[in-house]
Amino acid sequence: MKKWTTLIIGALLAVSLAACGNDTDNTATPPATNNETSNEGNTPAEQETKIPTLDELITKTNAATKEMKSFTTEANIDQNLKLDAGEQSQDQQVKTSLKMDIIKDPMMIYQEMKMEMSGQEAQNVKQYITSDMIYSQVGEQWVKIPEAQTKELVEQMKASMNPEGELDQFKKIEEDTEVTEDGDNYVINADVSGDNVKELAKAVMEQNGSNAQTQAMLEQMNITSMKMKYMINKETYLPAGTDVNMVMEMEQNGQKMTMDMKMNSTFSNHDQVEEIKIPQEALDSAK
């Protein structure tokens, strides 16, 4: 169960991270809805509050994130899982919190993760991730992860931070998507199920360099429902956060797992993360 939990979290965080790394042509102002004369009868306030279309919002967000050099993301993930194996059944609650400071080029990431599973001691992990190595601390011990184990993870991290047109994937489910506004943010609302959500997840993970194990797991999933909110700041067009609620089930090796998951993430410190320095303690103690 723990292995499945880790894979699912990794896949969803890749989707969340991708919000801040799009690479498309830049533009400085929101595109006109129709043409210059179409707004002649509107007041400035009316023009400002007009909700953009999905295409307009994707274009503006892709453009705004292209020039962004760094950011911070925080995520909280609550999972209620049930594992059935024959006549035996096991319930598990998993709470994961994650904070990451990210510099895009050259890639440098500092992350802190805490995972709590019912009946088990909480795990706290700190990591420094560069383009070619990972230093990890579990408890008080720092270790340098062997290169053979880091290469694939580093490549996935690179891909997730620099996809081309990641939000374009919402166009694949446009009939299930609505753009609204909430306070300072525009919100992309998507409510999908069945094949639509699986196809969306496949496309996103393919762009993010997912491995064969993750793709095989996705094939076995029956995602009964998935609701996503994607918040984008009205002034900057930079991502502000995501909310994901998903219900799914999966069978593997005679075991059936059902899961109800809620994930909330926020993005902040846009271009404010100026330096991430690996502490000497990690460099000295890593083996």
Short mmCIF file of C-alpha atoms in Angstrom, two decimals:
data_model
loop_
_atom_site.label_atom_id
_atom_site.label_comp_id
_atom_site.label_asym_id
_atom_site.label_seq_id
_atom_site.Cartn_x
_atom_site.Cartn_y
_atom_site.Cartn_z
CA MET A 1 0.00 0.00 0.00
CA LYS A 2 2.81 2.41 0.89
CA LYS A 3 4.38 1.87 -2.55
CA TRP A 4 1.11 2.69 -4.33
CA THR A 5 0.64 5.76 -2.12
CA THR A 6 4.10 7.07 -3.00
CA LEU A 7 3.57 6.58 -6.75
CA ILE A 8 0.20 8.33 -6.71
CA ILE A 9 1.58 11.29 -4.75
CA GLY A 10 4.49 11.57 -7.19
CA ALA A 11 2.22 11.59 -10.22
CA LEU A 12 -0.10 14.24 -8.79
CA LEU A 13 2.72 16.48 -7.60
CA ALA A 14 4.18 16.40 -11.10
CA VAL A 15 0.87 17.80 -12.38
CA SER A 16 0.90 20.46 -9.67
CA LEU A 17 4.54 21.45 -10.22
CA ALA A 18 4.01 21.81 -13.94
CA ALA A 19 1.85 24.85 -13.32
CA CYS A 20 4.92 27.00 -12.76
CA GLY A 21 7.12 25.91 -15.64
CA ASN A 22 5.36 26.42 -18.94
CA ASP A 23 7.40 27.49 -21.97
CA THR A 24 5.44 29.30 -24.66
CA ASP A 25 5.64 32.62 -26.47
CA ASN A 26 5.49 35.56 -24.10
CA THR A 27 2.94 38.38 -24.25
CA ALA A 28 2.43 41.40 -22.05
CA THR A 29 -1.33 42.04 -22.07
CA PRO A 30 -4.46 39.89 -22.13
CA PRO A 31 -5.71 39.22 -25.68
CA ALA A 32 -8.80 41.12 -26.81
CA THR A 33 -11.95 39.06 -26.70
CA ASN A 34 -13.07 40.02 -30.20
CA ASN A 35 -11.58 43.23 -31.62
CA GLU A 36 -10.87 46.80 -30.60
CA THR A 37 -14.35 48.09 -31.41
CA SER A 38 -16.13 45.35 -29.46
CA ASN A 39 -15.38 47.07 -26.13
CA GLU A 40 -16.42 50.62 -27.13
CA GLY A 41 -19.69 50.43 -25.22
CA ASN A 42 -18.16 49.07 -22.02
CA THR A 43 -16.77 50.96 -19.06
CA PRO A 44 -13.16 50.26 -17.95
CA ALA A 45 -14.49 48.37 -14.91
CA GLU A 46 -16.62 46.14 -17.14
CA GLN A 47 -13.67 45.45 -19.41
CA GLU A 48 -11.42 44.57 -16.45
CA THR A 49 -13.84 42.10 -14.89
CA LYS A 50 -14.61 40.18 -18.07
CA ILE A 51 -13.73 36.53 -17.47
CA PRO A 52 -11.28 35.20 -20.09
CA THR A 53 -12.00 32.10 -22.10
CA LEU A 54 -10.09 28.89 -21.38
CA ASP A 55 -7.83 29.50 -24.40
CA GLU A 56 -7.08 33.07 -23.33
CA LEU A 57 -6.31 32.04 -19.76
CA ILE A 58 -4.00 29.23 -20.87
CA THR A 59 -2.16 31.56 -23.26
CA LYS A 60 -1.66 34.24 -20.61
CA THR A 61 -0.58 31.81 -17.91
CA ASN A 62 1.87 30.05 -20.21
CA ALA A 63 3.35 33.42 -21.14
CA ALA A 64 3.60 34.65 -17.55
CA THR A 65 5.34 31.52 -16.26
CA LYS A 66 7.89 31.44 -19.07
CA GLU A 67 10.00 34.20 -17.54
CA MET A 68 9.60 33.11 -13.93
CA LYS A 69 12.91 31.97 -12.44
CA SER A 70 11.90 30.62 -9.03
CA PHE A 71 8.95 29.91 -6.75
CA THR A 72 7.76 28.07 -3.64
CA THR A 73 5.06 25.42 -3.58
CA GLU A 74 3.35 23.83 -0.59
CA ALA A 75 0.99 20.88 -0.70
CA ASN A 76 -1.18 18.95 1.74
CA ILE A 77 -2.48 15.56 0.69
CA ASP A 78 -5.06 13.55 2.65
CA GLN A 79 -5.76 9.99 1.58
CA ASN A 80 -8.24 7.47 2.90
CA LEU A 81 -7.34 4.05 1.58
CA LYS A 82 -8.89 0.60 1.88
CA LEU A 83 -7.01 -2.53 0.88
CA ASP A 84 -8.88 -5.80 0.30
CA ALA A 85 -6.95 -9.06 -0.06
CA GLY A 86 -9.20 -12.09 -0.05
CA GLU A 87 -11.21 -12.01 3.17
CA GLN A 88 -8.84 -9.54 4.81
CA SER A 89 -9.43 -5.82 4.75
CA GLN A 90 -7.24 -2.95 5.94
CA ASP A 91 -8.03 0.76 6.27
CA GLN A 92 -5.24 3.33 6.14
CA GLN A 93 -5.19 7.10 6.53
CA VAL A 94 -2.21 8.91 5.05
CA LYS A 95 -1.42 12.59 5.52
CA THR A 96 1.42 14.13 3.56
CA SER A 97 2.70 17.69 3.72
CA LEU A 98 5.32 19.03 1.34
CA LYS A 99 7.15 22.31 0.91
CA MET A 100 9.52 22.99 -1.98
CA ASP A 101 11.70 25.98 -2.88
CA ILE A 102 12.54 25.77 -6.57
CA ILE A 103 15.02 27.56 -8.83
CA LYS A 104 14.41 26.56 -12.43
CA ASP A 105 17.73 27.20 -14.20
CA PRO A 106 20.10 25.78 -13.21
CA MET A 107 17.76 23.45 -11.39
CA MET A 108 18.05 23.57 -7.61
CA ILE A 109 15.34 22.31 -5.26
CA TYR A 110 15.04 22.14 -1.50
CA GLN A 111 12.12 20.15 -0.19
CA GLU A 112 10.77 19.06 3.17
CA MET A 113 8.22 16.25 3.31
CA LYS A 114 6.32 14.77 6.24
CA MET A 115 4.25 11.62 5.83
CA GLU A 116 1.98 10.32 8.57
CA MET A 117 0.35 6.89 8.26
CA SER A 118 -2.08 5.62 10.88
CA GLY A 119 -0.38 3.25 13.27
CA GLN A 120 3.13 4.20 12.16
CA GLU A 121 5.71 6.76 13.19
CA ALA A 122 5.72 9.90 11.03
CA GLN A 123 8.50 10.13 8.47
CA ASN A 124 10.30 13.42 7.91
CA VAL A 125 12.53 13.84 4.88
CA LYS A 126 14.64 16.79 3.73
CA GLN A 127 16.25 16.83 0.29
CA TYR A 128 18.45 19.00 -1.88
CA ILE A 129 18.08 18.17 -5.57
CA THR A 130 20.38 19.46 -8.31
CA SER A 131 20.58 18.58 -11.98
CA ASP A 132 22.79 15.58 -11.23
CA MET A 133 22.58 14.65 -7.54
CA ILE A 134 20.29 14.33 -4.54
CA TYR A 135 21.21 14.77 -0.88
CA SER A 136 18.62 13.31 1.48
CA GLN A 137 18.18 13.47 5.24
CA VAL A 138 16.02 10.97 7.10
CA GLY A 139 16.20 11.46 10.85
CA GLU A 140 19.62 12.94 11.56
CA GLN A 141 21.56 11.17 8.81
CA TRP A 142 22.41 12.79 5.48
CA VAL A 143 23.16 10.57 2.50
CA LYS A 144 24.00 11.19 -1.12
CA ILE A 145 21.65 9.11 -3.26
CA PRO A 146 23.57 6.94 -5.77
CA GLU A 147 23.60 8.33 -9.30
CA ALA A 148 21.87 5.25 -10.71
CA GLN A 149 18.87 5.99 -8.49
CA THR A 150 18.78 9.74 -9.05
CA LYS A 151 18.96 10.00 -12.84
CA GLU A 152 15.34 9.09 -13.57
CA LEU A 153 13.96 11.22 -10.72
CA VAL A 154 16.03 14.24 -11.76
CA GLU A 155 14.85 13.92 -15.36
CA GLN A 156 11.23 13.81 -14.20
CA MET A 157 11.79 16.91 -12.07
CA LYS A 158 13.32 18.77 -15.01
CA ALA A 159 10.45 17.83 -17.30
CA SER A 160 7.77 18.79 -14.79
CA MET A 161 9.26 22.26 -14.33
CA ASN A 162 9.70 23.02 -18.03
CA PRO A 163 6.84 21.49 -20.02
CA GLU A 164 5.58 23.13 -23.19
CA GLY A 165 1.95 24.08 -22.99
CA GLU A 166 1.13 21.97 -19.91
CA LEU A 167 -2.20 23.71 -19.38
CA ASP A 168 -3.11 22.87 -22.97
CA GLN A 169 -4.08 19.47 -21.58
CA PHE A 170 -7.27 21.10 -20.27
CA LYS A 171 -8.31 21.52 -23.89
CA LYS A 172 -8.64 17.73 -24.11
CA ILE A 173 -11.50 17.93 -21.59
CA GLU A 174 -12.84 21.35 -22.55
CA GLU A 175 -16.43 20.11 -22.43
CA ASP A 176 -15.89 19.28 -18.73
CA THR A 177 -14.14 22.58 -17.94
CA GLU A 178 -15.45 25.97 -16.82
CA VAL A 179 -13.61 29.24 -16.08
CA THR A 180 -14.93 31.29 -13.14
CA GLU A 181 -13.48 33.86 -10.77
CA ASP A 182 -13.01 33.86 -7.02
CA GLY A 183 -11.61 36.98 -5.32
CA ASP A 184 -8.18 37.76 -6.78
CA ASN A 185 -8.09 34.62 -8.91
CA TYR A 186 -9.50 33.15 -12.08
CA VAL A 187 -10.36 29.50 -11.56
CA ILE A 188 -10.28 26.66 -14.07
CA ASN A 189 -12.84 24.14 -12.81
CA ALA A 190 -12.68 20.61 -14.22
CA ASP A 191 -15.04 17.81 -13.22
CA VAL A 192 -14.14 14.62 -15.07
CA SER A 193 -14.48 10.88 -14.70
CA GLY A 194 -13.75 7.61 -16.44
CA ASP A 195 -11.75 7.64 -19.66
CA ASN A 196 -11.51 11.44 -19.79
CA VAL A 197 -9.57 11.75 -16.56
CA LYS A 198 -7.36 8.80 -17.43
CA GLU A 199 -6.48 10.27 -20.81
CA LEU A 200 -5.72 13.62 -19.20
CA ALA A 201 -3.49 12.01 -16.60
CA LYS A 202 -1.70 9.98 -19.27
CA ALA A 203 -0.95 13.03 -21.38
CA VAL A 204 0.34 15.03 -18.42
CA MET A 205 2.55 12.22 -17.15
CA GLU A 206 3.96 11.54 -20.62
CA GLN A 207 5.03 15.17 -20.85
CA ASN A 208 6.57 14.91 -17.39
CA GLY A 209 8.71 11.89 -18.22
CA SER A 210 6.84 9.37 -16.09
CA ASN A 211 8.42 5.95 -15.81
CA ALA A 212 7.02 2.64 -16.95
CA GLN A 213 5.99 1.71 -13.41
CA THR A 214 3.83 4.80 -13.00
CA GLN A 215 2.24 4.34 -16.42
CA ALA A 216 1.48 0.69 -15.66
CA MET A 217 -0.14 1.73 -12.40
CA LEU A 218 -2.27 4.29 -14.23
CA GLU A 219 -3.51 1.63 -16.66
CA GLN A 220 -4.81 -0.39 -13.72
CA MET A 221 -6.65 2.55 -12.17
CA ASN A 222 -10.40 2.95 -12.33
CA ILE A 223 -10.80 6.65 -11.57
CA THR A 224 -14.47 7.09 -10.75
CA SER A 225 -14.33 10.87 -10.31
CA MET A 226 -11.88 13.75 -10.27
CA LYS A 227 -12.57 17.39 -9.50
CA MET A 228 -9.84 19.97 -10.02
CA LYS A 229 -9.62 23.69 -9.34
CA TYR A 230 -6.70 25.55 -10.86
CA MET A 231 -6.32 29.09 -9.44
CA ILE A 232 -4.56 31.81 -11.44
CA ASN A 233 -3.91 35.34 -10.17
CA LYS A 234 -5.90 37.93 -12.12
CA GLU A 235 -3.13 40.55 -12.23
CA THR A 236 -0.01 38.46 -12.80
CA TYR A 237 -1.54 35.40 -14.50
CA LEU A 238 0.79 33.29 -12.35
CA PRO A 239 -0.53 30.10 -10.71
CA ALA A 240 -1.85 30.60 -7.18
CA GLY A 241 -2.89 27.08 -6.25
CA THR A 242 -4.68 23.86 -7.10
CA ASP A 243 -7.33 21.72 -5.39
CA VAL A 244 -7.78 18.11 -6.46
CA ASN A 245 -10.39 15.64 -5.18
CA MET A 246 -10.16 12.15 -6.62
CA VAL A 247 -11.86 8.82 -6.00
CA MET A 248 -10.30 5.76 -7.57
CA GLU A 249 -9.80 2.02 -7.25
CA MET A 250 -7.09 -0.30 -8.47
CA GLU A 251 -6.37 -4.04 -8.49
CA GLN A 252 -2.90 -5.56 -8.46
CA ASN A 253 -1.61 -9.03 -7.56
CA GLY A 254 -4.97 -10.13 -6.20
CA GLN A 255 -5.35 -7.03 -4.04
CA LYS A 256 -7.89 -4.27 -4.48
CA MET A 257 -7.28 -0.74 -3.25
CA THR A 258 -9.85 2.04 -3.09
CA MET A 259 -8.81 5.59 -2.34
CA ASP A 260 -10.46 8.93 -1.64
CA MET A 261 -7.85 11.66 -1.94
CA LYS A 262 -7.83 15.42 -1.41
CA MET A 263 -4.81 17.50 -2.44
CA ASN A 264 -4.44 21.24 -1.91
CA SER A 265 -1.38 23.11 -3.13
CA THR A 266 -0.33 26.75 -3.23
CA PHE A 267 2.32 28.68 -5.17
CA SER A 268 4.12 31.71 -3.77
CA ASN A 269 7.43 33.59 -3.69
CA HIS A 270 7.41 33.99 -7.46
CA ASP A 271 10.99 35.06 -8.39
CA GLN A 272 11.77 35.52 -4.68
CA VAL A 273 13.81 32.33 -4.14
CA GLU A 274 17.26 33.75 -4.92
CA GLU A 275 19.58 31.04 -3.59
CA ILE A 276 19.40 27.46 -2.35
CA LYS A 277 22.66 26.36 -0.74
CA ILE A 278 23.42 22.80 0.28
CA PRO A 279 24.61 22.95 3.92
CA GLN A 280 28.12 21.86 4.71
CA GLU A 281 26.69 19.30 7.12
CA ALA A 282 25.06 17.51 4.22
CA LEU A 283 28.16 17.71 2.03
CA ASP A 284 30.40 16.42 4.83
CA SER A 285 28.20 13.64 6.17
CA ALA A 286 26.79 12.26 2.90
CA LYS A 287 28.29 8.89 2.02
#
